[in-house]
Amino acid sequence: MRNLKINAKIKLSVLALSLAGLSFSCSDFLDTPPKDIFTDSNFWTSENNVKTYSWLNYDTFLGYGNNSGTTADFYFHNSNNFDDNLAMNVFTTFNTTANATNANWNSYYTLIRRCNLMLERVPAVSMEEAKKNHYLGVAKFFRAFSYFRLAQEFGDVPYTDAYLNQDDAKVYKPALSRAEVINNVIKDLEEATTLMLPIDDKNITVNKYTAYALLSRVALYEGTNRKYNLAQPGTQYLQKAKDAALAVMNNAAYKLNPDWKSLYNSLELLNNTEVILGKRYLRGVLGNSIQAYTNTSTVQSGLSKFAAESYTTINGLPVKQIGGNAEYLGDNTITNVFANRDPRFAKAFGNVDYAYSDKPLNGLTSITGYVFQLYNNPAATGTEVTTIGQNQIDAPIFTLSEVYLNYAEACAELGTATNADLNLSINKVKARAGIATLTTDGSNASVGGIQINDPQRTSALEQISGVVSPLIWEIRRERRLEFMSWTSLRKADILRWKKGDYLDGTKNPDVLLGARIPSLIGTASKTKVDANGYVIPYTVSRTFIAPKHYLSAIPTNDISLFLAEGVELKQNPGW
């Protein structure tokens, strides 16, 4: 049944492709009317056609990537999307010059055009009113998601909420400010929550609670981005983030799954109570390559020293707790490193031995020595593990765990966090992980009656852009560990907190180091280590330049196209 259903979706999607407005530039997607055997007048005739058209929107969720592709939200890196957790097996750094085109810019605007057409045509389609409203909400959801990502990546961007004809004077107009774009995104999402059905096709299509989950993400982003990057009040957005998260948390249908790892290594996330929205993969229809890249002779991307030291011990204390942490046994051996640590550490990375070019482990090597194993599933065998494009584990897109941590962070940033708030949110995540839960006096954080005092929180690195309270620090730590390898989410967090310096090898040397292997000191091994025995994965470093690298460059082709129409599309600072 599942196979037939998905194949039917693919066939119908091909028919609807004529209305997708696929393009290669912002101007093209605004200008070009759809062409094919279907016309605009004969397609919008039934609920089934509307549903088919809406399926095209889901390609925007990258998940683990498509087939052999490595453009994904997890694990894989490129010059526009890398974080401080995983060192890519091939060195990655920031773009230095503006590119003529940008794939994200093109694909987001293509989706926006589809959504604007959908919003214009659906009201005239004969269908049940509740379903009509739902699909209007679906269009608003995807339009909001696309504009949100545009604003995150590019700042001020052209904005239109109408499906425009080629000769419309509004096709080319100055970019709208990032703040106004985000306000429109929030407006779309708030309207979507009132229009969409509470559930539609289980957790593989968007619904009212997916809209609330995205709203909590967007509003948290805006509230913290304003506070840390713009020195502006973000209170109203933080309150929206808290309220939207609570709407999901109050839905008893959503519950944390007992096994954290199962979110990332399951062959089937359908009906998983923690997954608000998932991306499904199926043999012969759609695969990914996430397992193949971590289970074959390809050198793995590896955990950085900077990330490894962020894992607390089971008692909830940081490894360098001022005053000491008896549970932490140091890093002289891999046994000591993993002893008494947050159980998610050993679920994501192998704790038996390090693996590197001089000494593979079961055929595997890692650029930093830490063997990545989060995606391993014993039920998956053969080519479904080892062959690029044939892996079938499903990917989480929105989860209850993220919503819980959105809520906790919003409360902490508002300065209103209570122990009841922590128990309602972050402590559920920590308890599931198997580590001690937090208490707070509103600013400080404690575990088991001991106040957390992490020297990293007030280090020179943190003081570059500003030190945060112990409670906010611990909530940020929890996001990092809970979503380890969720590259796009971590990168967005780093930038909204104004912590781009985390990615700079000079300001933060630990981001370009790996496991400690003292036996390699002074040897002629191919794997190089520093004087203390920490693996050096690269012979080059990277520099984060502010404000340049907080935003991507506006594609120069589009700047030229707009200029030809008498409209200046300004380039971002530093580019």
XYZ file of C-alpha atoms in Angstrom:
575
model
C 0.000 0.000 0.000
C 2.783 2.381 0.927
C 4.618 1.674 -2.332
C 1.515 2.195 -4.458
C 0.651 5.396 -2.658
C 4.058 6.994 -3.083
C 4.381 5.944 -6.715
C 0.944 7.413 -7.368
C 2.115 10.666 -5.815
C 5.162 10.717 -8.084
C 3.124 10.130 -11.241
C 0.603 12.811 -10.340
C 3.383 15.184 -9.386
C 4.881 14.811 -12.842
C 1.532 15.884 -14.320
C 1.391 18.882 -12.010
C 4.945 19.903 -12.829
C 3.646 22.206 -15.520
C 2.307 24.505 -12.824
C 5.459 24.504 -10.764
C 7.107 27.446 -12.469
C 10.557 25.867 -12.291
C 13.237 28.450 -13.000
C 16.806 29.557 -12.717
C 16.525 33.107 -11.431
C 14.298 35.277 -9.308
C 13.147 37.232 -12.341
C 12.388 34.115 -14.383
C 10.173 32.634 -11.714
C 8.265 35.914 -11.432
C 7.891 36.311 -15.186
C 7.260 32.955 -16.805
C 3.718 31.526 -16.865
C 3.369 27.740 -16.603
C 3.342 25.769 -19.883
C 2.435 22.149 -20.656
C -0.542 19.933 -21.484
C -2.288 21.389 -18.456
C -3.332 25.010 -18.553
C -4.111 27.326 -15.719
C -7.781 27.180 -16.641
C -8.217 23.396 -16.737
C -6.015 22.257 -13.847
C -7.802 23.827 -10.858
C -10.892 21.656 -11.104
C -10.794 19.259 -8.146
C -9.542 18.660 -4.636
C -7.388 15.826 -5.956
C -5.569 18.184 -8.334
C -4.971 20.648 -5.500
C -3.584 17.872 -3.340
C -1.329 16.706 -6.171
C -0.064 20.231 -6.708
C 0.697 20.619 -2.995
C 2.924 17.496 -3.037
C 5.482 19.381 -5.114
C 6.141 21.638 -2.121
C 7.671 18.845 -0.064
C 10.819 18.724 -2.193
C 11.949 21.763 -0.227
C 12.617 19.556 2.818
C 16.144 18.294 2.290
C 16.259 15.729 5.099
C 19.180 13.377 4.446
C 19.358 14.459 0.800
C 17.936 12.868 -2.317
C 19.444 9.667 -3.719
C 23.181 10.225 -4.301
C 23.003 13.942 -3.467
C 24.698 15.394 -0.408
C 22.702 18.618 -0.232
C 21.034 17.889 3.079
C 20.129 19.195 6.541
C 22.181 16.568 8.370
C 25.848 15.567 8.501
C 26.956 16.861 5.084
C 28.739 20.205 4.781
C 29.367 22.751 2.068
C 30.737 26.290 1.999
C 27.356 27.761 2.942
C 26.352 25.185 5.512
C 28.837 23.870 8.044
C 28.966 24.008 11.800
C 31.277 23.634 14.786
C 30.273 20.061 15.638
C 31.553 18.016 12.718
C 34.780 18.541 10.801
C 34.046 17.662 7.179
C 36.244 14.959 5.662
C 37.280 17.536 3.050
C 38.142 20.995 4.336
C 35.319 23.503 3.957
C 35.416 27.237 4.395
C 33.391 30.322 3.564
C 32.841 31.712 0.103
C 35.049 34.741 -0.446
C 33.379 36.285 -3.501
C 29.769 36.718 -4.557
C 28.485 34.060 -6.958
C 26.457 34.790 -10.074
C 23.711 32.401 -8.970
C 22.592 30.702 -5.769
C 20.658 27.413 -5.715
C 18.775 28.276 -2.532
C 17.720 31.676 -3.860
C 16.338 30.052 -7.006
C 14.554 27.137 -5.346
C 12.959 29.237 -2.593
C 11.550 31.743 -5.057
C 10.288 28.939 -7.280
C 8.363 27.545 -4.341
C 7.025 30.992 -3.446
C 5.667 31.377 -6.980
C 3.903 28.021 -6.707
C 2.387 29.010 -3.382
C 1.172 32.376 -4.673
C -0.526 30.653 -7.606
C -2.091 28.125 -5.239
C -3.430 30.876 -2.985
C -4.970 32.624 -5.977
C -6.600 29.557 -7.545
C -7.748 27.364 -4.638
C -10.653 29.612 -3.516
C -12.440 28.905 -6.819
C -12.001 25.103 -6.647
C -15.085 23.109 -5.732
C -14.302 21.221 -2.520
C -15.296 20.953 1.107
C -14.682 24.272 2.881
C -12.479 22.743 5.580
C -10.253 21.148 2.932
C -10.148 24.373 0.920
C -9.012 26.261 4.009
C -6.458 23.560 4.745
C -4.782 23.887 1.360
C -4.767 27.658 1.650
C -2.977 27.119 4.955
C -0.559 24.700 3.285
C 0.338 27.361 0.708
C 0.848 29.966 3.427
C 3.011 27.525 5.388
C 5.362 26.818 2.493
C 5.491 30.455 1.415
C 6.385 31.412 4.979
C 9.026 28.671 5.213
C 10.652 29.857 1.975
C 10.699 33.539 2.889
C 12.017 32.667 6.353
C 14.993 30.851 4.868
C 15.578 33.660 2.374
C 15.661 36.216 5.197
C 17.934 34.002 7.293
C 20.428 33.549 4.468
C 20.224 36.833 2.564
C 18.653 39.451 4.863
C 16.658 42.011 2.830
C 15.031 40.273 -0.159
C 12.403 40.979 -2.842
C 8.950 40.106 -1.554
C 5.664 39.468 -3.288
C 2.522 37.762 -2.057
C 0.834 37.734 -5.480
C 1.139 35.596 -8.580
C 2.396 38.174 -11.080
C 2.065 38.332 -14.835
C 5.114 39.097 -16.935
C 4.078 42.683 -17.670
C 3.175 43.523 -14.081
C 5.105 46.541 -12.813
C 5.476 44.835 -9.431
C 7.728 42.100 -10.794
C 10.816 44.201 -10.084
C 10.793 46.237 -6.924
C 13.306 47.027 -4.175
C 14.009 44.401 -1.552
C 11.865 44.417 1.560
C 13.735 44.718 4.846
C 14.508 41.477 6.623
C 12.365 42.580 9.574
C 9.323 43.182 7.350
C 9.828 39.854 5.584
C 9.885 38.044 8.932
C 6.746 39.873 10.064
C 5.004 38.672 6.908
C 6.278 35.149 7.576
C 4.797 35.224 11.068
C 1.509 36.595 9.714
C 1.326 33.743 7.179
C 2.037 31.139 9.850
C -0.465 32.553 12.310
C -3.112 32.446 9.592
C -2.033 28.921 8.620
C -2.608 27.678 12.185
C -6.248 28.780 11.921
C -6.762 27.344 8.431
C -5.018 23.970 8.502
C -6.454 20.670 9.686
C -5.144 19.232 12.978
C -3.909 16.193 11.091
C -3.545 15.363 7.414
C -1.996 12.117 6.174
C -0.402 11.421 9.577
C 3.046 13.000 10.007
C 4.232 13.022 6.395
C 2.316 16.149 5.360
C 2.041 19.484 7.124
C -0.821 20.331 9.450
C -1.860 22.890 12.064
C 0.811 21.721 14.506
C 3.566 21.768 11.888
C 2.666 25.428 11.413
C 2.906 26.012 15.173
C 6.277 24.228 15.250
C 7.631 26.401 12.441
C 6.160 29.500 14.066
C 8.038 28.704 17.284
C 11.267 28.303 15.279
C 10.778 31.535 13.323
C 9.778 33.645 16.312
C 12.658 32.325 18.434
C 15.037 33.125 15.593
C 13.695 36.647 15.253
C 13.642 37.390 18.972
C 17.224 36.234 19.529
C 18.543 37.639 16.246
C 17.233 41.064 17.188
C 18.685 40.828 20.672
C 22.161 39.559 19.813
C 22.806 40.811 16.276
C 20.807 44.035 16.153
C 20.743 45.126 19.818
C 16.970 45.523 19.528
C 14.158 44.275 21.769
C 12.891 40.857 20.779
C 10.325 40.336 23.530
C 7.196 40.169 21.368
C 8.793 37.515 19.162
C 10.049 35.471 22.099
C 6.539 35.477 23.530
C 5.175 34.276 20.192
C 7.790 31.509 20.187
C 6.755 30.423 23.679
C 3.034 30.480 22.869
C 3.446 28.594 19.581
C 5.599 25.941 21.232
C 3.029 25.542 24.012
C 0.288 24.932 21.446
C 2.213 21.860 20.254
C 3.192 20.769 23.761
C -0.464 20.837 24.838
C -1.377 18.338 22.117
C -1.350 14.992 23.908
C -0.811 13.162 20.605
C 2.848 14.255 20.641
C 5.211 12.464 23.015
C 8.961 11.992 23.172
C 10.107 8.671 21.781
C 11.950 6.676 24.497
C 14.988 6.103 22.261
C 16.712 9.303 21.086
C 18.743 7.509 18.427
C 15.630 6.134 16.770
C 14.840 9.621 15.470
C 17.882 9.353 13.217
C 18.214 5.668 12.315
C 14.639 4.467 11.790
C 13.527 2.859 8.561
C 10.054 4.219 9.306
C 9.130 7.406 11.180
C 5.479 7.246 10.162
C 3.347 7.490 13.339
C 6.386 8.209 15.527
C 4.810 10.333 18.261
C 7.814 12.672 18.490
C 7.979 13.451 14.789
C 5.694 16.326 13.857
C 6.843 16.039 10.246
C 9.147 13.488 8.658
C 10.622 12.840 5.235
C 10.073 9.289 4.012
C 12.456 7.247 1.905
C 11.462 4.065 0.077
C 13.409 1.572 -2.015
C 12.835 2.142 -5.728
C 11.220 5.535 -5.149
C 13.553 7.763 -3.142
C 16.757 6.966 -1.302
C 19.558 8.810 0.434
C 23.263 8.278 1.055
C 23.608 9.155 4.713
C 24.480 5.637 5.887
C 26.786 4.856 2.979
C 28.992 7.835 3.802
C 29.384 6.634 7.405
C 29.700 2.896 6.804
C 32.147 2.496 3.923
C 35.777 3.265 3.158
C 34.938 6.956 2.625
C 36.656 8.956 5.354
C 33.997 10.091 7.792
C 33.345 13.628 8.890
C 34.369 13.588 12.550
C 33.433 15.204 15.841
C 35.480 18.261 16.784
C 37.234 18.645 20.134
C 35.094 21.740 20.667
C 31.913 19.670 20.392
C 33.203 16.616 22.286
C 33.958 18.720 25.350
C 30.413 20.106 25.379
C 28.996 16.702 26.428
C 28.368 16.751 30.177
C 28.718 13.800 32.495
C 25.604 11.952 33.630
C 25.361 14.188 36.694
C 24.712 17.100 34.324
C 27.946 18.940 35.120
C 30.340 20.205 32.433
C 33.628 18.334 32.125
C 35.583 21.409 33.228
C 33.222 22.418 36.047
C 34.939 24.941 38.293
C 35.428 23.169 41.609
C 35.800 19.819 39.867
C 33.663 17.059 38.399
C 34.554 13.654 39.831
C 32.588 11.839 37.114
C 34.859 13.155 34.351
C 37.911 10.916 33.927
C 39.790 12.998 31.351
C 40.682 12.169 27.754
C 43.879 10.104 27.933
C 42.013 7.084 26.552
C 38.767 6.574 24.689
C 37.467 4.601 27.662
C 37.979 7.601 29.896
C 36.462 10.001 27.376
C 33.165 8.126 27.251
C 33.007 7.042 30.900
C 30.056 8.544 32.781
C 29.183 10.841 29.868
C 25.826 11.847 28.427
C 24.545 8.591 26.824
C 23.858 10.423 23.554
C 27.642 10.709 23.127
C 28.111 6.953 22.706
C 24.922 6.627 20.666
C 26.225 9.100 18.106
C 29.926 8.098 18.146
C 31.718 4.801 18.651
C 33.197 4.325 22.137
C 35.266 1.190 21.430
C 38.221 2.777 19.683
C 39.230 5.713 17.532
C 39.702 5.191 13.799
C 42.069 7.156 11.606
C 44.126 6.754 8.444
C 46.902 4.760 10.148
C 44.521 2.510 12.065
C 41.056 1.851 10.561
C 38.336 0.261 12.686
C 36.330 -2.361 10.802
C 37.317 -0.596 7.593
C 36.203 2.824 8.833
C 38.270 5.956 9.328
C 37.387 9.416 10.570
C 38.990 12.777 9.848
C 39.112 13.488 13.616
C 39.327 9.950 15.029
C 35.758 9.886 16.346
C 33.709 7.232 14.500
C 30.240 8.469 13.590
C 27.490 5.863 14.108
C 24.262 7.785 14.739
C 22.576 6.522 11.570
C 23.409 2.836 12.029
C 20.350 0.584 12.109
C 20.787 -3.169 12.711
C 17.661 -3.871 10.648
C 19.209 -2.264 7.565
C 21.624 -4.509 5.674
C 23.418 -4.853 2.365
C 23.081 -2.072 -0.174
C 20.609 -0.218 2.058
C 23.629 0.539 4.227
C 26.645 0.505 1.947
C 25.468 1.859 -1.412
C 25.133 5.542 -2.199
C 21.566 6.467 -3.090
C 20.010 3.305 -1.644
C 19.782 4.128 2.071
C 16.222 4.155 3.378
C 16.196 5.591 6.908
C 13.621 8.372 7.287
C 14.581 11.923 8.285
C 12.960 14.083 10.971
C 11.984 17.576 9.799
C 10.129 18.961 12.836
C 10.236 17.214 16.211
C 8.677 17.651 19.626
C 12.170 17.797 21.145
C 12.923 20.955 19.150
C 9.643 22.486 20.271
C 10.471 21.731 23.916
C 13.838 23.439 23.574
C 12.330 26.378 21.700
C 9.982 26.850 24.641
C 12.760 26.622 27.231
C 14.982 29.066 25.364
C 12.159 31.562 24.857
C 11.362 31.465 28.587
C 15.017 31.968 29.494
C 15.464 34.821 27.025
C 12.303 36.478 28.344
C 13.755 36.248 31.838
C 10.668 34.432 33.111
C 11.907 30.822 33.241
C 10.756 28.876 36.282
C 11.420 25.326 37.414
C 7.908 24.505 36.213
C 8.863 25.767 32.727
C 12.016 23.619 32.741
C 10.078 20.548 33.865
C 7.565 21.157 31.110
C 10.230 21.302 28.425
C 14.013 20.858 28.596
C 13.953 18.482 31.560
C 11.836 16.041 29.576
C 14.541 16.030 26.910
C 17.321 15.613 29.473
C 15.464 12.852 31.321
C 14.959 10.987 28.041
C 18.695 11.295 27.412
C 19.487 9.869 30.868
C 21.195 12.878 32.446
C 20.417 15.001 35.489
C 17.700 17.632 35.110
C 18.035 21.362 35.713
C 16.701 23.733 38.321
C 16.981 27.513 38.145
C 16.552 30.717 40.090
C 15.759 32.446 36.811
C 19.354 33.072 35.734
C 21.605 30.406 37.252
C 21.304 26.680 36.578
C 21.862 23.806 38.990
C 21.842 20.003 38.936
C 21.424 17.911 42.072
C 21.807 20.992 44.224
C 25.142 21.959 42.615
C 25.315 25.228 40.690
C 26.733 24.745 37.207
C 29.872 26.792 36.653
C 31.351 26.113 33.223
C 34.534 28.138 32.558
C 33.843 27.920 28.819
C 30.813 30.190 29.325
C 33.035 33.137 30.270
C 36.049 32.269 28.088
C 37.763 34.744 25.781
C 35.901 33.178 22.861
C 32.522 33.913 24.458
C 33.476 37.433 25.424
C 34.036 38.438 21.795
C 30.290 38.869 21.270
C 29.057 38.665 24.844
C 28.564 36.235 27.738
C 25.097 34.800 28.435
C 23.552 33.638 31.693
C 24.261 30.114 32.991
C 20.662 29.061 32.242
C 20.750 30.244 28.630
C 24.175 28.606 28.292
C 22.816 25.222 29.417
C 19.779 25.449 27.153
C 22.075 26.200 24.222
C 24.214 23.211 25.208
C 21.153 20.984 25.214
C 20.182 22.113 21.705
C 23.689 21.276 20.528
C 23.732 17.766 21.968
C 20.118 16.888 21.223
C 20.514 17.838 17.558
C 24.081 16.627 17.028
C 24.746 16.339 13.251
C 21.646 18.446 12.394
C 23.956 20.787 10.486
C 21.445 23.334 9.193
C 19.827 23.784 12.618
C 23.164 24.233 14.411
C 24.433 26.721 11.809
C 21.248 28.791 12.173
C 21.637 28.765 15.966
C 25.251 29.944 15.778
C 24.342 32.876 13.546
C 21.247 34.031 15.453
C 23.263 34.042 18.692
C 26.006 36.092 16.979
C 28.525 33.324 17.618
C 30.090 33.109 14.175
C 33.457 33.154 15.942
C 32.819 29.493 16.862
C 33.604 28.682 13.216
C 36.879 30.630 13.137
C 39.987 28.475 13.502
C 42.091 31.290 14.926
C 39.605 32.492 17.522
C 38.463 28.949 18.304
C 41.321 26.470 17.652
C 39.358 23.578 19.165
C 36.916 23.619 16.245
C 39.765 22.373 14.021
C 40.978 19.629 16.359
C 39.708 16.118 16.998
C 40.173 13.258 19.453
C 43.166 13.045 21.776
C 45.444 10.170 20.770
C 48.657 10.588 22.848
C 50.320 7.548 21.262
C 50.705 9.503 18.000
C 52.764 12.298 19.556
C 56.220 12.383 17.981
C 55.486 9.631 15.464
C 55.581 9.701 11.669
C 51.906 8.792 11.360
C 49.829 10.107 8.479
C 47.380 11.331 11.096
C 48.899 14.462 12.596
C 48.415 15.532 16.204
C 49.419 18.639 18.128
C 51.773 18.724 21.117
C 48.967 17.530 23.399
C 47.959 14.654 21.128
C 44.787 16.139 19.596
C 44.203 15.158 15.974
C 44.803 17.930 13.440
C 42.435 17.129 10.543
C 43.625 19.919 8.227
C 46.774 21.859 7.481
C 44.702 25.002 6.762
C 42.411 27.145 8.882
C 39.394 29.365 8.253
C 38.471 32.916 9.171
C 34.979 34.135 9.980
C 34.542 37.742 8.858
C 31.767 39.795 10.450
C 29.372 41.070 9.277
C 30.123 39.492 5.889
C 29.654 35.849 6.816
C 26.442 36.346 8.756
C 24.658 36.620 5.389
C 25.226 35.098 1.970
C 25.834 37.254 -1.088
C 22.885 38.301 -3.226
C 23.407 36.523 -6.585
C 25.063 39.005 -8.924
C 22.970 37.880 -11.909
C 19.827 38.974 -10.097
C 21.365 42.283 -9.100
C 22.038 42.881 -12.808
C 18.549 41.800 -13.863
C 16.901 44.146 -11.394
C 19.232 46.978 -12.339
C 18.261 46.556 -15.995
C 14.699 47.306 -14.892
C 15.777 50.398 -12.989
C 15.714 48.803 -9.536
C 18.734 48.568 -7.254
C 19.069 45.271 -5.416
C 21.729 46.058 -2.825
C 24.544 43.631 -2.113
C 25.050 42.500 1.475
C 27.824 44.058 3.613
C 31.301 42.754 2.888
C 30.452 41.200 -0.464
